[in-house]
């Protein structure tokens, strides 16, 4: 059998990758993802471009540059040598970028496929949103999003569903990026002893993560570890010294806070605070909960890729449920269980 | 600096530290007392479920015979609790009576499977489970507060202030002796 030329091999691979992209994009079940990986296995060769011609171009560029340097060394007055050095350098940079782009094509597809798997395993759906508009809308619902005097933006958002033993609820998980702007004044003394005062603007970037969801059993209560402003007029302290050391409770009225903060709820929040730093729980007037913290609990990392389909298939077969997220959802469910009425 | 002024400053700092330690001991003692009262409040929540249990026993005559005694035992144990006096032995009695009642209810379900389908019974079991979780949590908070209080009177220089001024004794944490009996290991403190 005749061996296909590198260019036709690459063309065939590009077409195959394009069809894979479409399949991954439309994958709705784990079976669909499995099918993608079986297709990769049946492709019959590794998903790698034949970059011989690009490497040749890269080497030629380097060689041209080196020869031009030598030429410039022997003939320092030469006008064309610097141009040749530049042309050689540019050629090798262009080919290096092309090689890198080809390599990342496969890696990007592996990322996309793994992301789909993570979304499926965690019961997530992508939702359309505009980062700045959504942050503005959320700042009207929760004080948490009033942080940042310069800019506020939701950088990532997903919608999920949690099914517990007693309650089922939908939630949104987000990544909130906000920027504080401040003026810094410094005094500089020059060599002649003159004092000059300069003012510059500094931008501090912060990232917080969290979930927001309907929580119909509590309203107008804020339990905050990362305190940044007033929430409600009344304050309340439950009996736990440890809880009071870590959290401040404010509510529209003390009684509703006392009713909500049953001992089981208090210890659940204590434990939640141990797992998540900078934890805030805000129940707004519309009976919605925003639980926010400093760690990104919706992070994932793949171990394998499409270049090793068997290992990748095994990885995809595994459960990609994000442990800290699941534990947090479980704890929210416990809060619901203790706040509802059994009779 | 004048030596008498230095003496006055040092004396002032010592007095301030003593006041802070004294008040700290009082506030931790009150926190332990409040946590105890909280445990008792949670235990008394069980009174809420007794009328529902009566309804069930009225519906199932056979169920009544075994469980009725246990309800009476729980009621009597609950009557012995006081939010003023930290009596962990009485609390253990209530916990034991609750355990017996729940056990009795489980046995009743095994003997009378139709109970499982009873909506009120299901709600009751859920309520009892949640109450037990709340009592467990209230006991955990009480033990945490007792630990903070005991540390606050036993550590130096708090121990000095306590022996001279507060004169408080260490409090006992709540131990479930029935649960402890299940372990071979016994801590040596």
mmCIF file with all atom_site columns, N, CA, C and O in Angstrom, chain B residues 169-185:
data_model
loop_
_atom_site.group_PDB
_atom_site.id
_atom_site.type_symbol
_atom_site.label_atom_id
_atom_site.label_alt_id
_atom_site.label_comp_id
_atom_site.label_asym_id
_atom_site.label_entity_id
_atom_site.label_seq_id
_atom_site.pdbx_PDB_ins_code
_atom_site.Cartn_x
_atom_site.Cartn_y
_atom_site.Cartn_z
_atom_site.occupancy
_atom_site.B_iso_or_equiv
_atom_site.pdbx_formal_charge
_atom_site.auth_seq_id
_atom_site.auth_comp_id
_atom_site.auth_asym_id
_atom_site.auth_atom_id
_atom_site.pdbx_PDB_model_num
ATOM 1  N N  . UNK B 1 169 ? -14.789 26.353 89.206 1.00 0.00 ? 169 UNK B N  1
ATOM 2  C CA . UNK B 1 169 ? -14.222 25.007 89.029 1.00 0.00 ? 169 UNK B CA 1
ATOM 3  C C  . UNK B 1 169 ? -14.437 24.569 87.589 1.00 0.00 ? 169 UNK B C  1
ATOM 4  O O  . UNK B 1 169 ? -15.341 25.080 86.911 1.00 0.00 ? 169 UNK B O  1
ATOM 5  N N  . UNK B 1 170 ? -13.627 23.584 87.173 1.00 0.00 ? 170 UNK B N  1
ATOM 6  C CA . UNK B 1 170 ? -13.771 23.100 85.788 1.00 0.00 ? 170 UNK B CA 1
ATOM 7  C C  . UNK B 1 170 ? -15.141 22.425 85.628 1.00 0.00 ? 170 UNK B C  1
ATOM 8  O O  . UNK B 1 170 ? -15.683 21.880 86.593 1.00 0.00 ? 170 UNK B O  1
ATOM 9  N N  . UNK B 1 171 ? -15.663 22.469 84.397 1.00 0.00 ? 171 UNK B N  1
ATOM 10 C CA . UNK B 1 171 ? -16.962 21.847 84.121 1.00 0.00 ? 171 UNK B CA 1
ATOM 11 C C  . UNK B 1 171 ? -16.728 20.498 83.440 1.00 0.00 ? 171 UNK B C  1
ATOM 12 O O  . UNK B 1 171 ? -15.690 20.289 82.804 1.00 0.00 ? 171 UNK B O  1
ATOM 13 N N  . UNK B 1 172 ? -17.702 19.617 83.571 1.00 0.00 ? 172 UNK B N  1
ATOM 14 C CA . UNK B 1 172 ? -17.583 18.309 82.906 1.00 0.00 ? 172 UNK B CA 1
ATOM 15 C C  . UNK B 1 172 ? -18.210 18.379 81.526 1.00 0.00 ? 172 UNK B C  1
ATOM 16 O O  . UNK B 1 172 ? -19.305 18.920 81.388 1.00 0.00 ? 172 UNK B O  1
ATOM 17 N N  . UNK B 1 173 ? -17.512 17.839 80.559 1.00 0.00 ? 173 UNK B N  1
ATOM 18 C CA . UNK B 1 173 ? -18.127 17.739 79.224 1.00 0.00 ? 173 UNK B CA 1
ATOM 19 C C  . UNK B 1 173 ? -19.130 16.582 79.270 1.00 0.00 ? 173 UNK B C  1
ATOM 20 O O  . UNK B 1 173 ? -19.061 15.741 80.169 1.00 0.00 ? 173 UNK B O  1
ATOM 21 N N  . UNK B 1 174 ? -20.039 16.545 78.279 1.00 0.00 ? 174 UNK B N  1
ATOM 22 C CA . UNK B 1 174 ? -21.033 15.467 78.251 1.00 0.00 ? 174 UNK B CA 1
ATOM 23 C C  . UNK B 1 174 ? -20.438 14.255 77.549 1.00 0.00 ? 174 UNK B C  1
ATOM 24 O O  . UNK B 1 174 ? -19.932 14.357 76.428 1.00 0.00 ? 174 UNK B O  1
ATOM 25 N N  . UNK B 1 175 ? -20.489 13.106 78.230 1.00 0.00 ? 175 UNK B N  1
ATOM 26 C CA . UNK B 1 175 ? -20.034 11.854 77.606 1.00 0.00 ? 175 UNK B CA 1
ATOM 27 C C  . UNK B 1 175 ? -21.203 10.893 77.559 1.00 0.00 ? 175 UNK B C  1
ATOM 28 O O  . UNK B 1 175 ? -21.938 10.764 78.532 1.00 0.00 ? 175 UNK B O  1
ATOM 29 N N  . UNK B 1 176 ? -21.352 10.250 76.431 1.00 0.00 ? 176 UNK B N  1
ATOM 30 C CA . UNK B 1 176 ? -22.410 9.254  76.301 1.00 0.00 ? 176 UNK B CA 1
ATOM 31 C C  . UNK B 1 176 ? -21.850 7.910  76.770 1.00 0.00 ? 176 UNK B C  1
ATOM 32 O O  . UNK B 1 176 ? -21.126 7.239  76.039 1.00 0.00 ? 176 UNK B O  1
ATOM 33 N N  . UNK B 1 177 ? -22.157 7.531  78.018 1.00 0.00 ? 177 UNK B N  1
ATOM 34 C CA . UNK B 1 177 ? -21.550 6.327  78.579 1.00 0.00 ? 177 UNK B CA 1
ATOM 35 C C  . UNK B 1 177 ? -21.981 5.065  77.839 1.00 0.00 ? 177 UNK B C  1
ATOM 36 O O  . UNK B 1 177 ? -21.205 4.130  77.692 1.00 0.00 ? 177 UNK B O  1
ATOM 37 N N  . UNK B 1 178 ? -23.245 5.069  77.320 1.00 0.00 ? 178 UNK B N  1
ATOM 38 C CA . UNK B 1 178 ? -23.721 3.876  76.590 1.00 0.00 ? 178 UNK B CA 1
ATOM 39 C C  . UNK B 1 178 ? -22.923 3.681  75.308 1.00 0.00 ? 178 UNK B C  1
ATOM 40 O O  . UNK B 1 178 ? -22.532 2.579  74.967 1.00 0.00 ? 178 UNK B O  1
ATOM 41 N N  . UNK B 1 179 ? -22.668 4.829  74.610 1.00 0.00 ? 179 UNK B N  1
ATOM 42 C CA . UNK B 1 179 ? -21.892 4.747  73.368 1.00 0.00 ? 179 UNK B CA 1
ATOM 43 C C  . UNK B 1 179 ? -20.450 4.380  73.689 1.00 0.00 ? 179 UNK B C  1
ATOM 44 O O  . UNK B 1 179 ? -19.820 3.597  72.972 1.00 0.00 ? 179 UNK B O  1
ATOM 45 N N  . UNK B 1 180 ? -19.926 4.921  74.795 1.00 0.00 ? 180 UNK B N  1
ATOM 46 C CA . UNK B 1 180 ? -18.544 4.665  75.194 1.00 0.00 ? 180 UNK B CA 1
ATOM 47 C C  . UNK B 1 180 ? -18.320 3.186  75.505 1.00 0.00 ? 180 UNK B C  1
ATOM 48 O O  . UNK B 1 180 ? -17.251 2.644  75.260 1.00 0.00 ? 180 UNK B O  1
ATOM 49 N N  . UNK B 1 181 ? -19.391 2.548  76.069 1.00 0.00 ? 181 UNK B N  1
ATOM 50 C CA . UNK B 1 181 ? -19.279 1.147  76.470 1.00 0.00 ? 181 UNK B CA 1
ATOM 51 C C  . UNK B 1 181 ? -18.970 0.246  75.278 1.00 0.00 ? 181 UNK B C  1
ATOM 52 O O  . UNK B 1 181 ? -18.410 -0.842 75.437 1.00 0.00 ? 181 UNK B O  1
ATOM 53 N N  . UNK B 1 182 ? -19.297 0.712  74.079 1.00 0.00 ? 182 UNK B N  1
ATOM 54 C CA . UNK B 1 182 ? -19.055 -0.084 72.872 1.00 0.00 ? 182 UNK B CA 1
ATOM 55 C C  . UNK B 1 182 ? -17.592 -0.132 72.457 1.00 0.00 ? 182 UNK B C  1
ATOM 56 O O  . UNK B 1 182 ? -17.216 -0.883 71.560 1.00 0.00 ? 182 UNK B O  1
ATOM 57 N N  . UNK B 1 183 ? -16.734 0.701  73.073 1.00 0.00 ? 183 UNK B N  1
ATOM 58 C CA . UNK B 1 183 ? -15.310 0.747  72.690 1.00 0.00 ? 183 UNK B CA 1
ATOM 59 C C  . UNK B 1 183 ? -14.443 0.006  73.710 1.00 0.00 ? 183 UNK B C  1
ATOM 60 O O  . UNK B 1 183 ? -14.674 0.121  74.915 1.00 0.00 ? 183 UNK B O  1
ATOM 61 N N  . UNK B 1 184 ? -13.469 -0.704 73.194 1.00 0.00 ? 184 UNK B N  1
ATOM 62 C CA . UNK B 1 184 ? -12.487 -1.338 74.101 1.00 0.00 ? 184 UNK B CA 1
ATOM 63 C C  . UNK B 1 184 ? -11.535 -0.280 74.637 1.00 0.00 ? 184 UNK B C  1
ATOM 64 O O  . UNK B 1 184 ? -11.052 -0.353 75.756 1.00 0.00 ? 184 UNK B O  1
ATOM 65 N N  . UNK B 1 185 ? -11.236 0.697  73.773 1.00 0.00 ? 185 UNK B N  1
ATOM 66 C CA . UNK B 1 185 ? -10.265 1.734  74.142 1.00 0.00 ? 185 UNK B CA 1
ATOM 67 C C  . UNK B 1 185 ? -10.853 2.689  75.178 1.00 0.00 ? 185 UNK B C  1
ATOM 68 O O  . UNK B 1 185 ? -11.982 3.152  75.042 1.00 0.00 ? 185 UNK B O  1
#
